[in-house]
mmCIF file of C-alpha atoms in Angstrom:
data_model
loop_
_atom_site.group_PDB
_atom_site.id
_atom_site.type_symbol
_atom_site.label_atom_id
_atom_site.label_comp_id
_atom_site.label_asym_id
_atom_site.label_seq_id
_atom_site.Cartn_x
_atom_site.Cartn_y
_atom_site.Cartn_z
ATOM 1 C CA MET A 43 80.333 -49.505 15.521
ATOM 2 C CA ASP A 44 82.136 -50.579 12.353
ATOM 3 C CA ILE A 45 82.456 -48.747 9.017
ATOM 4 C CA LYS A 46 79.468 -50.565 7.449
ATOM 5 C CA ASP A 47 77.229 -49.362 10.293
ATOM 6 C CA ILE A 48 78.492 -45.802 9.826
ATOM 7 C CA GLN A 49 77.923 -45.989 6.059
ATOM 8 C CA ASN A 50 74.390 -47.300 6.614
ATOM 9 C CA LEU A 51 73.745 -44.491 9.102
ATOM 10 C CA ILE A 52 74.957 -41.916 6.560
ATOM 11 C CA LYS A 53 72.658 -43.408 3.894
ATOM 12 C CA PHE A 54 69.733 -43.342 6.319
ATOM 13 C CA VAL A 55 70.369 -39.711 7.279
ATOM 14 C CA SER A 56 70.626 -38.603 3.643
ATOM 15 C CA LYS A 57 67.378 -40.379 2.732
ATOM 16 C CA ALA A 58 65.573 -39.062 5.816
ATOM 17 C CA GLU A 59 66.348 -35.485 4.730
ATOM 18 C CA VAL A 60 67.223 -34.230 8.175
ATOM 19 C CA SER A 61 69.803 -31.561 8.914
ATOM 20 C CA GLU A 62 71.666 -33.194 11.805
ATOM 21 C CA VAL A 63 71.765 -36.517 13.649
ATOM 22 C CA LYS A 64 73.722 -37.328 16.786
ATOM 23 C CA TYR A 65 74.278 -40.931 17.810
ATOM 24 C CA LYS A 66 75.908 -41.586 21.161
ATOM 25 C CA THR A 67 76.723 -44.710 23.124
ATOM 26 C CA LYS A 68 78.928 -45.357 26.131
ATOM 27 C CA ASP A 69 82.027 -45.860 23.940
ATOM 28 C CA PHE A 70 81.174 -44.019 20.740
ATOM 29 C CA GLU A 71 79.727 -40.737 19.502
ATOM 30 C CA ILE A 72 79.036 -39.571 15.941
ATOM 31 C CA THR A 73 77.391 -36.444 14.555
ATOM 32 C CA ILE A 74 76.232 -36.309 10.940
ATOM 33 C CA LYS A 75 75.276 -32.953 9.458
ATOM 34 C CA THR A 76 73.688 -32.453 6.039
ATOM 35 C CA PRO A 77 73.302 -29.314 3.904
ATOM 36 C CA LEU A 78 69.565 -29.251 4.632
ATOM 37 C CA GLY A 79 70.125 -27.428 7.905
ATOM 38 C CA GLY A 80 71.810 -24.477 6.241
ATOM 39 C CA SER A 81 74.829 -24.833 8.520
ATOM 40 C CA GLU A 82 78.374 -24.349 7.319
ATOM 41 C CA ILE A 83 79.409 -27.618 5.707
ATOM 42 C CA SER A 84 82.618 -27.853 3.724
ATOM 43 C CA TYR A 85 81.424 -30.440 1.231
ATOM 44 C CA ALA A 86 78.568 -28.208 0.093
ATOM 45 C CA GLN A 87 81.155 -26.446 -2.092
ATOM 46 C CA ALA A 88 82.239 -29.650 -3.866
ATOM 47 C CA PRO A 89 79.463 -29.691 -6.524
ATOM 48 C CA ALA A 90 80.894 -26.478 -7.995
ATOM 49 C CA VAL A 91 83.931 -28.515 -9.088
ATOM 50 C CA TYR A 92 81.692 -30.891 -11.015
ATOM 51 C CA HIS A 93 79.477 -28.177 -12.471
ATOM 52 C CA THR A 94 82.369 -26.389 -14.145
ATOM 53 C CA PRO A 95 83.110 -29.161 -16.719
ATOM 54 C CA GLN A 96 79.406 -29.701 -17.301
ATOM 55 C CA GLN A 97 78.903 -26.022 -18.092
ATOM 56 C CA GLN A 98 81.711 -26.164 -20.661
ATOM 57 C CA ALA A 99 80.394 -29.383 -22.216
ATOM 58 C CA PRO A 100 77.359 -27.841 -24.005
ATOM 59 C CA ALA A 101 79.704 -25.658 -26.088
ATOM 60 C CA ALA A 102 81.235 -28.729 -27.756
ATOM 61 C CA PRO A 103 77.930 -30.358 -28.838
ATOM 62 C CA ALA A 104 76.745 -27.021 -30.231
ATOM 63 C CA SER A 105 79.685 -26.946 -32.626
ATOM 64 C CA THR A 106 79.429 -30.686 -33.374
ATOM 65 C CA PRO A 107 75.803 -31.783 -33.902
ATOM 66 C CA SER A 108 76.684 -35.506 -33.908
ATOM 67 C CA ALA A 109 78.131 -35.463 -30.359
ATOM 68 C CA PRO A 110 74.912 -36.550 -28.524
ATOM 69 C CA ALA A 111 74.659 -39.821 -30.509
ATOM 70 C CA PRO A 112 77.814 -41.426 -28.980
ATOM 71 C CA ALA A 113 76.631 -40.413 -25.512
ATOM 72 C CA GLU A 114 73.331 -42.217 -26.093
ATOM 73 C CA GLU A 115 75.158 -45.296 -27.400
ATOM 74 C CA SER A 116 77.484 -45.408 -24.394
ATOM 75 C CA ALA A 117 74.489 -45.054 -22.055
ATOM 76 C CA ALA A 118 72.873 -48.057 -23.756
ATOM 77 C CA GLU A 119 76.105 -50.055 -23.370
ATOM 78 C CA ASN A 120 76.384 -49.100 -19.693
ATOM 79 C CA ALA A 121 72.871 -50.420 -19.028
ATOM 80 C CA ASN A 122 74.274 -53.985 -19.044
ATOM 81 C CA TYR A 123 76.786 -53.165 -16.306
ATOM 82 C CA VAL A 124 76.457 -52.819 -12.542
ATOM 83 C CA THR A 125 77.799 -49.607 -11.030
ATOM 84 C CA ILE A 126 79.853 -49.515 -7.850
ATOM 85 C CA LYS A 127 78.998 -46.176 -6.227
ATOM 86 C CA SER A 128 80.652 -44.124 -3.530
ATOM 87 C CA PRO A 129 79.038 -44.680 -0.137
ATOM 88 C CA MET A 130 80.400 -41.363 1.151
ATOM 89 C CA ILE A 131 81.912 -37.993 0.331
ATOM 90 C CA GLY A 132 85.681 -37.883 0.277
ATOM 91 C CA THR A 133 88.809 -38.303 -1.834
ATOM 92 C CA PHE A 134 89.016 -41.375 -4.091
ATOM 93 C CA TYR A 135 92.246 -43.395 -4.190
ATOM 94 C CA ARG A 136 92.930 -46.458 -6.348
ATOM 95 C CA LYS A 137 95.957 -47.552 -4.244
ATOM 96 C CA PRO A 138 96.330 -48.311 -0.527
ATOM 97 C CA ALA A 139 99.520 -46.180 -0.515
ATOM 98 C CA PRO A 140 101.488 -44.192 -3.131
ATOM 99 C CA ASP A 141 104.139 -46.920 -3.423
ATOM 100 C CA LYS A 142 101.648 -49.835 -3.618
ATOM 101 C CA ASP A 143 99.860 -51.459 -6.569
ATOM 102 C CA LEU A 144 96.310 -50.539 -7.638
ATOM 103 C CA PHE A 145 93.449 -52.368 -5.924
ATOM 104 C CA VAL A 146 91.819 -53.193 -9.295
ATOM 105 C CA ASN A 147 92.433 -52.501 -12.983
ATOM 106 C CA VAL A 148 90.132 -52.668 -15.972
ATOM 107 C CA GLY A 149 89.674 -56.344 -16.804
ATOM 108 C CA ASP A 150 90.269 -57.593 -13.243
ATOM 109 C CA GLU A 151 87.792 -60.002 -11.698
ATOM 110 C CA VAL A 152 86.156 -58.844 -8.464
ATOM 111 C CA SER A 153 84.027 -60.744 -5.994
ATOM 112 C CA VAL A 154 81.669 -59.593 -3.286
ATOM 113 C CA GLY A 155 83.719 -58.113 -0.444
ATOM 114 C CA LYS A 156 86.899 -57.457 -2.457
ATOM 115 C CA VAL A 157 88.373 -54.002 -1.767
ATOM 116 C CA VAL A 158 88.247 -51.937 -4.988
ATOM 117 C CA CYS A 159 89.393 -48.526 -3.692
ATOM 118 C CA VAL A 160 89.844 -46.302 -0.658
ATOM 119 C CA ILE A 161 87.947 -43.098 0.104
ATOM 120 C CA GLU A 162 89.532 -40.666 2.523
ATOM 121 C CA ALA A 163 87.036 -38.763 4.621
ATOM 122 C CA MET A 164 88.044 -36.623 7.582
ATOM 123 C CA LYS A 165 91.562 -38.142 7.690
ATOM 124 C CA LEU A 166 90.144 -41.694 7.775
ATOM 125 C CA PHE A 167 90.833 -44.087 4.912
ATOM 126 C CA ASN A 168 87.722 -46.182 4.293
ATOM 127 C CA GLN A 169 88.098 -49.337 2.223
ATOM 128 C CA ILE A 170 85.306 -49.647 -0.312
ATOM 129 C CA GLU A 171 84.330 -53.227 -1.078
ATOM 130 C CA SER A 172 82.598 -54.560 -4.159
ATOM 131 C CA GLU A 173 78.957 -55.472 -3.650
ATOM 132 C CA VAL A 174 78.882 -57.481 -6.882
ATOM 133 C CA SER A 175 80.961 -60.204 -8.536
ATOM 134 C CA GLY A 176 82.179 -59.716 -12.083
ATOM 135 C CA ARG A 177 84.828 -58.031 -14.207
ATOM 136 C CA ILE A 178 85.836 -54.352 -13.971
ATOM 137 C CA VAL A 179 84.911 -52.733 -17.298
ATOM 138 C CA LYS A 180 85.640 -49.077 -16.588
ATOM 139 C CA VAL A 181 87.064 -46.842 -13.862
ATOM 140 C CA LEU A 182 84.903 -43.700 -13.803
ATOM 141 C CA VAL A 183 86.960 -41.536 -11.411
ATOM 142 C CA ASP A 184 90.557 -40.347 -11.579
ATOM 143 C CA ASP A 185 92.883 -41.194 -8.718
ATOM 144 C CA ALA A 186 93.126 -38.625 -5.880
ATOM 145 C CA THR A 187 90.009 -36.704 -6.915
ATOM 146 C CA PRO A 188 87.018 -35.733 -4.755
ATOM 147 C CA VAL A 189 83.873 -37.861 -4.974
ATOM 148 C CA GLU A 190 80.298 -37.255 -3.891
ATOM 149 C CA TYR A 191 77.926 -39.575 -2.073
ATOM 150 C CA ASP A 192 76.402 -42.079 -4.530
ATOM 151 C CA GLN A 193 78.778 -41.036 -7.350
ATOM 152 C CA PRO A 194 79.559 -43.905 -9.754
ATOM 153 C CA LEU A 195 83.137 -45.174 -9.319
ATOM 154 C CA PHE A 196 83.383 -48.382 -11.375
ATOM 155 C CA LEU A 197 81.395 -50.255 -13.994
ATOM 156 C CA VAL A 198 81.311 -54.041 -13.481
ATOM 157 C CA ASP A 199 80.182 -56.674 -15.989
ATOM 158 C CA PRO A 200 78.374 -59.211 -13.789
ATOM 159 C CA SER A 201 78.311 -61.961 -16.449
#
């Protein structure tokens, strides 16, 4: 079973809204647990990291009434772009190793299948490939930060 099969299995399990799935063959065994079962899962704590900045954000627009307008404009601009999203929960890295160059920078051309980043999950480094051809417009995640399943990572201009 290769990484694409595992990623597809994870997507299926999350959409099926089940608490646990075990898949076992002669050579391979995988268990996927989701928060739905109420079991102890370490990544259930991760959203608290993302909620903290969001809770502080409303204080700034309250003091500056014009703040929502730029957010609406940027959302309209982003509508023309394709988003590369995280296929898993883990830690996002822009480089294959600390002493290596970045996979992609803003302005770089990407094609389908080109590696754009690595996500570390359970001590495994999973190469994330672009599913679209185009030009990288924006990197949405800082290097070496945790990411959630389906979290936007890059914006790509497909034209």
